[in-house]
PDB file of C-alpha atoms and ligand atoms in Angstrom:
ATOM      1  CA  MET A   1       3.651  -5.134 -10.763  1.00  0.00           C
ATOM      2  CA  LYS A   2       7.346  -5.136  -9.940  1.00  0.00           C
ATOM      3  CA  ALA A   3       8.581  -4.103  -6.513  1.00  0.00           C
ATOM      4  CA  TYR A   4      12.349  -4.113  -5.992  1.00  0.00           C
ATOM      5  CA  ASP A   5      12.824  -6.535  -8.891  1.00  0.00           C
ATOM      6  CA  VAL A   6      10.182  -8.934  -7.536  1.00  0.00           C
ATOM      7  CA  GLU A   7       7.310  -9.624  -9.912  1.00  0.00           C
ATOM      8  CA  LEU A   8       3.996  -9.696  -8.049  1.00  0.00           C
ATOM      9  CA  GLY A   9       0.915 -11.268  -9.573  1.00  0.00           C
ATOM     10  CA  SER A  10      -1.487  -9.580  -7.171  1.00  0.00           C
ATOM     11  CA  ARG A  11      -1.887  -5.807  -6.824  1.00  0.00           C
ATOM     12  CA  LEU A  12      -3.398  -6.104  -3.350  1.00  0.00           C
ATOM     13  CA  LEU A  13      -1.101  -5.939  -0.350  1.00  0.00           C
ATOM     14  CA  LEU A  14      -2.891  -6.950   2.834  1.00  0.00           C
ATOM     15  CA  GLY A  15      -2.299  -6.085   6.494  1.00  0.00           C
ATOM     16  CA  THR A  16      -2.547  -8.847   9.117  1.00  0.00           C
ATOM     17  CA  ALA A  17      -3.733  -6.880  12.180  1.00  0.00           C
ATOM     18  CA  GLN A  18      -7.125  -6.804  13.949  1.00  0.00           C
ATOM     19  CA  TYR A  19      -8.674  -9.987  12.542  1.00  0.00           C
ATOM     20  CA  PRO A  20     -11.100 -11.805  14.871  1.00  0.00           C
ATOM     21  CA  SER A  21      -8.975 -15.034  14.760  1.00  0.00           C
ATOM     22  CA  PRO A  22      -5.957 -16.540  13.016  1.00  0.00           C
ATOM     23  CA  ALA A  23      -8.259 -18.795  10.970  1.00  0.00           C
ATOM     24  CA  ILE A  24     -10.257 -15.800   9.703  1.00  0.00           C
ATOM     25  CA  LEU A  25      -7.022 -14.016   8.831  1.00  0.00           C
ATOM     26  CA  ALA A  26      -5.853 -17.048   6.867  1.00  0.00           C
ATOM     27  CA  ASP A  27      -9.175 -17.266   4.969  1.00  0.00           C
ATOM     28  CA  ALA A  28      -9.029 -13.551   4.162  1.00  0.00           C
ATOM     29  CA  VAL A  29      -5.463 -13.742   2.853  1.00  0.00           C
ATOM     30  CA  ARG A  30      -6.353 -16.683   0.627  1.00  0.00           C
ATOM     31  CA  ALA A  31      -9.528 -14.976  -0.640  1.00  0.00           C
ATOM     32  CA  SER A  32      -7.658 -11.750  -1.376  1.00  0.00           C
ATOM     33  CA  GLY A  33      -5.103 -13.450  -3.619  1.00  0.00           C
ATOM     34  CA  ALA A  34      -2.487 -11.193  -1.964  1.00  0.00           C
ATOM     35  CA  GLU A  35       1.111 -12.331  -2.349  1.00  0.00           C
ATOM     36  CA  VAL A  36       2.412  -9.788   0.182  1.00  0.00           C
ATOM     37  CA  VAL A  37       1.249  -9.279   3.738  1.00  0.00           C
ATOM     38  CA  THR A  38       2.414  -6.620   6.171  1.00  0.00           C
ATOM     39  CA  VAL A  39       3.494  -7.701   9.625  1.00  0.00           C
ATOM     40  CA  SER A  40       4.206  -5.501  12.594  1.00  0.00           C
ATOM     41  CA  LEU A  41       7.334  -6.433  14.523  1.00  0.00           C
ATOM     42  CA  ARG A  42       5.933  -4.692  17.582  1.00  0.00           C
ATOM     43  CA  ARG A  43       2.842  -6.888  17.590  1.00  0.00           C
ATOM     44  CA  GLU A  44       4.286 -10.223  16.590  1.00  0.00           C
ATOM     45  CA  SER A  45       7.466 -11.441  18.159  1.00  0.00           C
ATOM     46  CA  GLY A  46       8.599 -13.278  15.037  1.00  0.00           C
ATOM     47  CA  ARG A  47      10.135 -16.661  15.623  1.00  0.00           C
ATOM     48  CA  ASP A  48      10.233 -16.632  19.409  1.00  0.00           C
ATOM     49  CA  ARG A  49       7.680 -18.641  21.379  1.00  0.00           C
ATOM     50  CA  ALA A  50       4.995 -15.970  21.629  1.00  0.00           C
ATOM     51  CA  GLY A  51       4.916 -15.295  17.887  1.00  0.00           C
ATOM     52  CA  GLN A  52       5.533 -18.800  16.639  1.00  0.00           C
ATOM     53  CA  GLY A  53       1.880 -19.560  15.871  1.00  0.00           C
ATOM     54  CA  PHE A  54       1.500 -16.417  13.852  1.00  0.00           C
ATOM     55  CA  TRP A  55       4.755 -17.039  12.025  1.00  0.00           C
ATOM     56  CA  ASP A  56       3.707 -20.617  11.180  1.00  0.00           C
ATOM     57  CA  LEU A  57       0.433 -19.377   9.827  1.00  0.00           C
ATOM     58  CA  ILE A  58       2.152 -16.835   7.547  1.00  0.00           C
ATOM     59  CA  ARG A  59       4.638 -19.423   6.338  1.00  0.00           C
ATOM     60  CA  ASP A  60       1.825 -21.881   5.546  1.00  0.00           C
ATOM     61  CA  LEU A  61       0.067 -19.257   3.462  1.00  0.00           C
ATOM     62  CA  GLY A  62       3.165 -19.021   1.248  1.00  0.00           C
ATOM     63  CA  VAL A  63       3.096 -15.237   1.073  1.00  0.00           C
ATOM     64  CA  ARG A  64       5.935 -12.744   1.114  1.00  0.00           C
ATOM     65  CA  VAL A  65       6.269 -10.736   4.351  1.00  0.00           C
ATOM     66  CA  LEU A  66       6.582  -6.971   4.345  1.00  0.00           C
ATOM     67  CA  PRO A  67       7.489  -6.027   7.951  1.00  0.00           C
ATOM     68  CA  ASN A  68       6.430  -2.559   8.986  1.00  0.00           C
ATOM     69  CA  THR A  69       7.605  -0.006  11.523  1.00  0.00           C
ATOM     70  CA  ALA A  70       4.041   0.709  12.696  1.00  0.00           C
ATOM     71  CA  GLY A  71       3.933   2.719  15.911  1.00  0.00           C
ATOM     72  CA  CYS A  72       7.296   4.442  15.426  1.00  0.00           C
ATOM     73  CA  HIS A  73       7.350   8.184  15.932  1.00  0.00           C
ATOM     74  CA  THR A  74      11.003   9.032  15.263  1.00  0.00           C
ATOM     75  CA  ALA A  75      13.524   8.143  12.581  1.00  0.00           C
ATOM     76  CA  LYS A  76      15.735   6.548  15.233  1.00  0.00           C
ATOM     77  CA  GLU A  77      12.940   4.287  16.483  1.00  0.00           C
ATOM     78  CA  ALA A  78      11.980   3.337  12.940  1.00  0.00           C
ATOM     79  CA  VAL A  79      15.543   2.480  11.961  1.00  0.00           C
ATOM     80  CA  ALA A  80      16.004   0.316  15.074  1.00  0.00           C
ATOM     81  CA  THR A  81      12.691  -1.470  14.428  1.00  0.00           C
ATOM     82  CA  ALA A  82      13.635  -2.073  10.773  1.00  0.00           C
ATOM     83  CA  GLN A  83      16.962  -3.536  11.783  1.00  0.00           C
ATOM     84  CA  MET A  84      15.257  -5.926  14.220  1.00  0.00           C
ATOM     85  CA  ALA A  85      12.656  -6.847  11.594  1.00  0.00           C
ATOM     86  CA  ARG A  86      15.401  -7.760   9.107  1.00  0.00           C
ATOM     87  CA  GLU A  87      16.838 -10.163  11.699  1.00  0.00           C
ATOM     88  CA  VAL A  88      13.522 -11.631  12.714  1.00  0.00           C
ATOM     89  CA  PHE A  89      11.801 -11.968   9.317  1.00  0.00           C
ATOM     90  CA  GLY A  90      14.912 -12.478   7.164  1.00  0.00           C
ATOM     91  CA  THR A  91      13.981  -9.896   4.510  1.00  0.00           C
ATOM     92  CA  ALA A  92      15.427  -6.595   3.396  1.00  0.00           C
ATOM     93  CA  TRP A  93      11.923  -5.301   2.623  1.00  0.00           C
ATOM     94  CA  ILE A  94      10.571  -2.783   5.109  1.00  0.00           C
ATOM     95  CA  LYS A  95       7.378  -0.745   5.109  1.00  0.00           C
ATOM     96  CA  LEU A  96       8.597   2.452   6.674  1.00  0.00           C
ATOM     97  CA  GLU A  97       6.151   4.340   8.855  1.00  0.00           C
ATOM     98  CA  VAL A  98       7.259   7.318  10.927  1.00  0.00           C
ATOM     99  CA  ILE A  99       4.091   8.705  12.486  1.00  0.00           C
ATOM    100  CA  GLY A 100       3.944  12.458  12.912  1.00  0.00           C
ATOM    101  CA  ASP A 101       0.552  13.098  14.449  1.00  0.00           C
ATOM    102  CA  HIS A 102      -1.394  11.160  17.072  1.00  0.00           C
ATOM    103  CA  ASP A 103      -4.833  12.094  15.735  1.00  0.00           C
ATOM    104  CA  THR A 104      -4.387  11.630  12.003  1.00  0.00           C
ATOM    105  CA  LEU A 105      -1.466   9.157  12.053  1.00  0.00           C
ATOM    106  CA  GLN A 106      -0.087  11.361   9.289  1.00  0.00           C
ATOM    107  CA  PRO A 107       3.509  10.535   8.379  1.00  0.00           C
ATOM    108  CA  ASP A 108       6.284  12.741   9.762  1.00  0.00           C
ATOM    109  CA  VAL A 109       7.821  13.370   6.353  1.00  0.00           C
ATOM    110  CA  PHE A 110      11.036  14.830   7.796  1.00  0.00           C
ATOM    111  CA  GLY A 111      11.688  11.761   9.945  1.00  0.00           C
ATOM    112  CA  LEU A 112      10.584   9.554   7.041  1.00  0.00           C
ATOM    113  CA  VAL A 113      13.164  10.976   4.637  1.00  0.00           C
ATOM    114  CA  GLU A 114      15.873  10.765   7.281  1.00  0.00           C
ATOM    115  CA  ALA A 115      15.056   7.125   8.140  1.00  0.00           C
ATOM    116  CA  ALA A 116      14.707   6.161   4.465  1.00  0.00           C
ATOM    117  CA  GLY A 117      18.194   7.528   3.747  1.00  0.00           C
ATOM    118  CA  ILE A 118      19.756   5.547   6.563  1.00  0.00           C
ATOM    119  CA  LEU A 119      17.912   2.341   5.706  1.00  0.00           C
ATOM    120  CA  CYS A 120      18.634   2.501   1.969  1.00  0.00           C
ATOM    121  CA  ARG A 121      22.336   2.991   2.720  1.00  0.00           C
ATOM    122  CA  GLU A 122      22.158  -0.112   4.915  1.00  0.00           C
ATOM    123  CA  GLY A 123      20.761  -2.142   2.011  1.00  0.00           C
ATOM    124  CA  PHE A 124      17.097  -2.147   2.946  1.00  0.00           C
ATOM    125  CA  GLU A 125      14.423  -2.066   0.245  1.00  0.00           C
ATOM    126  CA  VAL A 126      12.162   0.606   1.601  1.00  0.00           C
ATOM    127  CA  PHE A 127       8.396   1.050   1.006  1.00  0.00           C
ATOM    128  CA  PRO A 128       7.718   4.474   2.559  1.00  0.00           C
ATOM    129  CA  TYR A 129       4.262   5.399   3.850  1.00  0.00           C
ATOM    130  CA  THR A 130       4.134   9.027   2.743  1.00  0.00           C
ATOM    131  CA  THR A 131       1.763  11.768   1.645  1.00  0.00           C
ATOM    132  CA  GLU A 132       1.083  12.912  -1.914  1.00  0.00           C
ATOM    133  CA  ASP A 133       3.597  15.765  -1.504  1.00  0.00           C
ATOM    134  CA  LEU A 134       5.789  15.817  -4.629  1.00  0.00           C
ATOM    135  CA  GLY A 135       8.795  17.404  -2.907  1.00  0.00           C
ATOM    136  CA  VAL A 136       8.837  14.683  -0.287  1.00  0.00           C
ATOM    137  CA  ALA A 137       8.496  12.079  -3.016  1.00  0.00           C
ATOM    138  CA  ASP A 138      11.561  13.503  -4.734  1.00  0.00           C
ATOM    139  CA  ARG A 139      13.531  13.343  -1.495  1.00  0.00           C
ATOM    140  CA  LEU A 140      12.493   9.746  -0.902  1.00  0.00           C
ATOM    141  CA  LEU A 141      13.576   8.747  -4.406  1.00  0.00           C
ATOM    142  CA  GLU A 142      16.876  10.602  -3.939  1.00  0.00           C
ATOM    143  CA  ALA A 143      17.328   8.693  -0.674  1.00  0.00           C
ATOM    144  CA  GLY A 144      17.098   5.454  -2.644  1.00  0.00           C
ATOM    145  CA  CYS A 145      13.441   4.375  -2.359  1.00  0.00           C
ATOM    146  CA  ARG A 146      12.195   2.603  -5.498  1.00  0.00           C
ATOM    147  CA  VAL A 147       8.554   2.374  -4.457  1.00  0.00           C
ATOM    148  CA  LEU A 148       6.330   5.135  -3.009  1.00  0.00           C
ATOM    149  CA  MET A 149       3.235   4.601  -0.919  1.00  0.00           C
ATOM    150  CA  PRO A 150       1.116   7.749  -0.548  1.00  0.00           C
ATOM    151  CA  TRP A 151      -1.812   7.625   1.868  1.00  0.00           C
ATOM    152  CA  GLY A 152      -5.375   7.506   0.639  1.00  0.00           C
ATOM    153  CA  ALA A 153      -6.703   8.851   3.968  1.00  0.00           C
ATOM    154  CA  PRO A 154      -5.677   8.523   7.630  1.00  0.00           C
ATOM    155  CA  ILE A 155      -4.906   4.938   8.699  1.00  0.00           C
ATOM    156  CA  GLY A 156      -7.989   3.085   9.858  1.00  0.00           C
ATOM    157  CA  SER A 157     -10.390   5.844   8.799  1.00  0.00           C
ATOM    158  CA  GLY A 158     -11.921   4.015   5.835  1.00  0.00           C
ATOM    159  CA  ARG A 159     -12.619   7.357   4.170  1.00  0.00           C
ATOM    160  CA  GLY A 160     -11.246   6.479   0.728  1.00  0.00           C
ATOM    161  CA  LEU A 161      -9.159   8.848  -1.345  1.00  0.00           C
ATOM    162  CA  SER A 162      -9.112  12.297   0.348  1.00  0.00           C
ATOM    163  CA  ASN A 163      -7.115  13.937  -2.403  1.00  0.00           C
ATOM    164  CA  PRO A 164      -7.656  12.240  -5.764  1.00  0.00           C
ATOM    165  CA  TYR A 165      -6.254  15.326  -7.517  1.00  0.00           C
ATOM    166  CA  GLY A 166      -2.966  15.051  -5.571  1.00  0.00           C
ATOM    167  CA  LEU A 167      -2.756  11.323  -6.276  1.00  0.00           C
ATOM    168  CA  ARG A 168      -3.391  11.891  -9.975  1.00  0.00           C
ATOM    169  CA  THR A 169      -0.662  14.569 -10.048  1.00  0.00           C
ATOM    170  CA  MET A 170       1.733  12.188  -8.361  1.00  0.00           C
ATOM    171  CA  ARG A 171       1.014   9.438 -10.888  1.00  0.00           C
ATOM    172  CA  ALA A 172       1.659  11.874 -13.741  1.00  0.00           C
ATOM    173  CA  ARG A 173       4.908  13.139 -12.158  1.00  0.00           C
ATOM    174  CA  PHE A 174       6.387   9.695 -11.541  1.00  0.00           C
ATOM    175  CA  PRO A 175       5.167   7.518 -14.439  1.00  0.00           C
ATOM    176  CA  ASP A 176       7.907   4.908 -13.963  1.00  0.00           C
ATOM    177  CA  VAL A 177       7.902   4.578 -10.153  1.00  0.00           C
ATOM    178  CA  PRO A 178       5.743   1.831  -8.637  1.00  0.00           C
ATOM    179  CA  LEU A 179       3.071   3.717  -6.646  1.00  0.00           C
ATOM    180  CA  VAL A 180       0.906   2.040  -4.031  1.00  0.00           C
ATOM    181  CA  VAL A 181      -2.010   3.734  -2.272  1.00  0.00           C
ATOM    182  CA  ASP A 182      -1.609   2.834   1.401  1.00  0.00           C
ATOM    183  CA  ALA A 183      -4.159   3.367   4.177  1.00  0.00           C
ATOM    184  CA  GLY A 184      -7.585   4.865   4.614  1.00  0.00           C
ATOM    185  CA  ILE A 185      -9.324   2.584   2.100  1.00  0.00           C
ATOM    186  CA  GLY A 186     -12.791   1.617   3.340  1.00  0.00           C
ATOM    187  CA  LEU A 187     -14.558   0.050   0.371  1.00  0.00           C
ATOM    188  CA  PRO A 188     -13.683  -1.880  -2.751  1.00  0.00           C
ATOM    189  CA  SER A 189     -14.825   1.150  -4.823  1.00  0.00           C
ATOM    190  CA  HIS A 190     -12.089   3.240  -3.127  1.00  0.00           C
ATOM    191  CA  ALA A 191      -9.501   0.688  -4.211  1.00  0.00           C
ATOM    192  CA  ALA A 192     -10.945   0.610  -7.725  1.00  0.00           C
ATOM    193  CA  GLN A 193     -10.680   4.398  -7.868  1.00  0.00           C
ATOM    194  CA  ALA A 194      -6.983   4.249  -6.922  1.00  0.00           C
ATOM    195  CA  MET A 195      -6.370   1.692  -9.663  1.00  0.00           C
ATOM    196  CA  GLU A 196      -8.384   3.757 -12.194  1.00  0.00           C
ATOM    197  CA  LEU A 197      -5.970   6.631 -11.427  1.00  0.00           C
ATOM    198  CA  GLY A 198      -3.169   4.387 -12.632  1.00  0.00           C
ATOM    199  CA  TYR A 199      -1.785   3.291  -9.284  1.00  0.00           C
ATOM    200  CA  ASP A 200       0.121   0.059  -9.353  1.00  0.00           C
ATOM    201  CA  ALA A 201      -1.345  -1.483  -6.191  1.00  0.00           C
ATOM    202  CA  VAL A 202      -3.277  -0.863  -2.996  1.00  0.00           C
ATOM    203  CA  LEU A 203      -2.262  -1.722   0.570  1.00  0.00           C
ATOM    204  CA  LEU A 204      -5.067  -2.053   3.084  1.00  0.00           C
ATOM    205  CA  ASN A 205      -5.877  -3.707   6.372  1.00  0.00           C
ATOM    206  CA  THR A 206      -8.767  -2.346   8.459  1.00  0.00           C
ATOM    207  CA  ALA A 207     -11.433  -2.537   5.751  1.00  0.00           C
ATOM    208  CA  VAL A 208     -10.987  -6.318   5.488  1.00  0.00           C
ATOM    209  CA  ALA A 209     -10.152  -7.122   9.122  1.00  0.00           C
ATOM    210  CA  LYS A 210     -13.144  -5.169  10.454  1.00  0.00           C
ATOM    211  CA  ALA A 211     -15.681  -6.359   7.888  1.00  0.00           C
ATOM    212  CA  GLY A 212     -18.473  -8.638   9.108  1.00  0.00           C
ATOM    213  CA  ASP A 213     -17.123 -11.300   6.731  1.00  0.00           C
ATOM    214  CA  PRO A 214     -13.419 -10.598   6.172  1.00  0.00           C
ATOM    215  CA  ALA A 215     -12.890 -13.309   3.523  1.00  0.00           C
ATOM    216  CA  ALA A 216     -15.863 -12.122   1.459  1.00  0.00           C
ATOM    217  CA  MET A 217     -14.622  -8.519   1.712  1.00  0.00           C
ATOM    218  CA  ALA A 218     -11.116  -9.603   0.734  1.00  0.00           C
ATOM    219  CA  ARG A 219     -12.555 -11.267  -2.363  1.00  0.00           C
ATOM    220  CA  ALA A 220     -14.524  -8.083  -3.195  1.00  0.00           C
ATOM    221  CA  PHE A 221     -11.324  -6.009  -2.929  1.00  0.00           C
ATOM    222  CA  ARG A 222      -9.507  -8.449  -5.175  1.00  0.00           C
ATOM    223  CA  GLN A 223     -12.204  -8.093  -7.845  1.00  0.00           C
ATOM    224  CA  ALA A 224     -12.354  -4.309  -7.499  1.00  0.00           C
ATOM    225  CA  ILE A 225      -8.597  -3.965  -7.885  1.00  0.00           C
ATOM    226  CA  GLU A 226      -8.633  -6.148 -10.964  1.00  0.00           C
ATOM    227  CA  ALA A 227     -11.536  -4.115 -12.422  1.00  0.00           C
ATOM    228  CA  GLY A 228      -9.821  -0.797 -11.654  1.00  0.00           C
ATOM    229  CA  ARG A 229      -6.601  -1.952 -13.267  1.00  0.00           C
ATOM    230  CA  ALA A 230      -8.470  -3.175 -16.361  1.00  0.00           C
ATOM    231  CA  ALA A 231     -10.235   0.199 -16.581  1.00  0.00           C
ATOM    232  CA  TRP A 232      -6.938   2.118 -16.398  1.00  0.00           C
ATOM    233  CA  LEU A 233      -5.450  -0.060 -19.133  1.00  0.00           C
ATOM    234  CA  ALA A 234      -8.581   0.508 -21.259  1.00  0.00           C
ATOM    235  CA  ASP A 235      -7.859   4.276 -21.339  1.00  0.00           C
ATOM    236  CA  PRO A 236     -10.964   5.844 -19.721  1.00  0.00           C
ATOM    237  CA  MET A 237     -12.819   8.734 -21.367  1.00  0.00           C
ATOM    238  CA  ASP A 238     -12.220  12.275 -20.118  1.00  0.00           C
ATOM    239  CA  ALA A 239     -14.954  13.722 -17.887  1.00  0.00           C
ATOM    240  CA  ARG A 240     -16.791  16.745 -19.393  1.00  0.00           C
ATOM    241  CA  ASP A 241     -18.591  19.680 -17.838  1.00  0.00           C
ATOM    242  CA  MET A 242     -21.348  19.723 -20.455  1.00  0.00           C
ATOM    243  CA  ALA A 243     -23.713  17.025 -21.620  1.00  0.00           C
ATOM    244  CA  ALA A 244     -23.003  15.333 -24.929  1.00  0.00           C
ATOM    245  CA  PRO A 245     -25.731  13.153 -26.452  1.00  0.00           C
ATOM    246  CA  SER A 246     -24.666   9.553 -26.500  1.00  0.00           C
ATOM    247  CA  THR A 247     -27.152   8.915 -29.285  1.00  0.00           C
ATOM    248  CA  PRO A 248     -26.688  11.738 -31.816  1.00  0.00           C
ATOM    249  CA  VAL A 249     -29.590  12.163 -34.204  1.00  0.00           C
ATOM    250  CA  LEU A 250     -27.319  13.367 -36.990  1.00  0.00           C
ATOM    251  CA  GLY A 251     -24.161  11.945 -38.533  1.00  0.00           C
ATOM    252  CA  MET A 252     -22.591   8.514 -38.550  1.00  0.00           C
ATOM    253  CA  ALA A 253     -23.424   5.740 -36.104  1.00  0.00           C
ATOM    254  CA  PHE A 254     -19.692   4.979 -35.644  1.00  0.00           C
ATOM    255  CA  ARG A 255     -16.651   7.157 -35.205  1.00  0.00           C
ATOM    256  CA  GLU A 256     -15.096   5.938 -38.474  1.00  0.00           C
TER     257      GLU A 256
HETATM  258  C1  DXP B 301      -1.225  -2.705   7.858  1.00  0.00           C
HETATM  259  C2  DXP B 301      -0.526  -1.476   7.614  1.00  0.00           C
HETATM  260  O1  DXP B 301       0.582  -1.426   7.152  1.00  0.00           O
HETATM  261  C3  DXP B 301      -1.239  -0.226   7.975  1.00  0.00           C
HETATM  262  O2  DXP B 301      -0.386   0.585   8.706  1.00  0.00           O
HETATM  263  C4  DXP B 301      -1.708   0.349   6.702  1.00  0.00           C
HETATM  264  O3  DXP B 301      -1.329   1.634   6.553  1.00  0.00           O
HETATM  265  C5  DXP B 301      -3.153   0.065   6.449  1.00  0.00           C
HETATM  266  O4  DXP B 301      -4.048   1.065   6.748  1.00  0.00           O
HETATM  267  P1  DXP B 301      -5.640   0.779   6.813  1.00  0.00           P
HETATM  268  O5  DXP B 301      -5.836  -0.039   8.025  1.00  0.00           O
HETATM  269  O6  DXP B 301      -6.279   2.133   6.903  1.00  0.00           O
HETATM  270  O7  DXP B 301      -5.985   0.046   5.555  1.00  0.00           O
END
């Protein structure tokens, strides 16, 4: 997958919050094969003393950092956080979250589009956490985003894909835009489903961090994402309403 002209070997992007310990986080990142990890500026203080240990750990893992604006509720707050993240982490990449609702952590799509426009004009490479709304997607692309990240389900819910139909429609509408399902994934089968719909990648955090064995779960997600991608490339059959005998009693044994 290509994101902002960077070729990524892994289609799993992993969050770094909520792990029981730094060592378990490191094991999970290695097991996942992820080449990109998200980092919250509000949680880690980057290269100052308090965040130095975390920063060293990320550097030793050799992964690319995708800072996020987690916890921001207005465009202004998100822009300021992104600007600080660029200074601290030395990257133009930013995962843009503008939260609109306390209960669902649903994106505020108005604030999102506004912040995306400002950040793209300032040279950021924006990964917006959005919904599957096609009109909002159009606005984000017009604002300059070159990757879209629709939610699977509310952050941290582990519910899987709430609206597979909407995600399928989005994939069909934007065949050439890198699309990443972000948030709400609870099980490897959810991630596989996203990949089977033709999504380019999956971003997740809680399902691995909160598993009894985070490294084992990270490995399971890696395998599921690879399987889902392989299935998409293999051109899956269409589902049917009616039964069709898989072993016909008449006719040829093979299609040709
Ligand atoms: C880590 C990160 O960026 C989260 O904000 C992201 O949306 C992941 O959500 P889950 O924790 O539901 O996987």
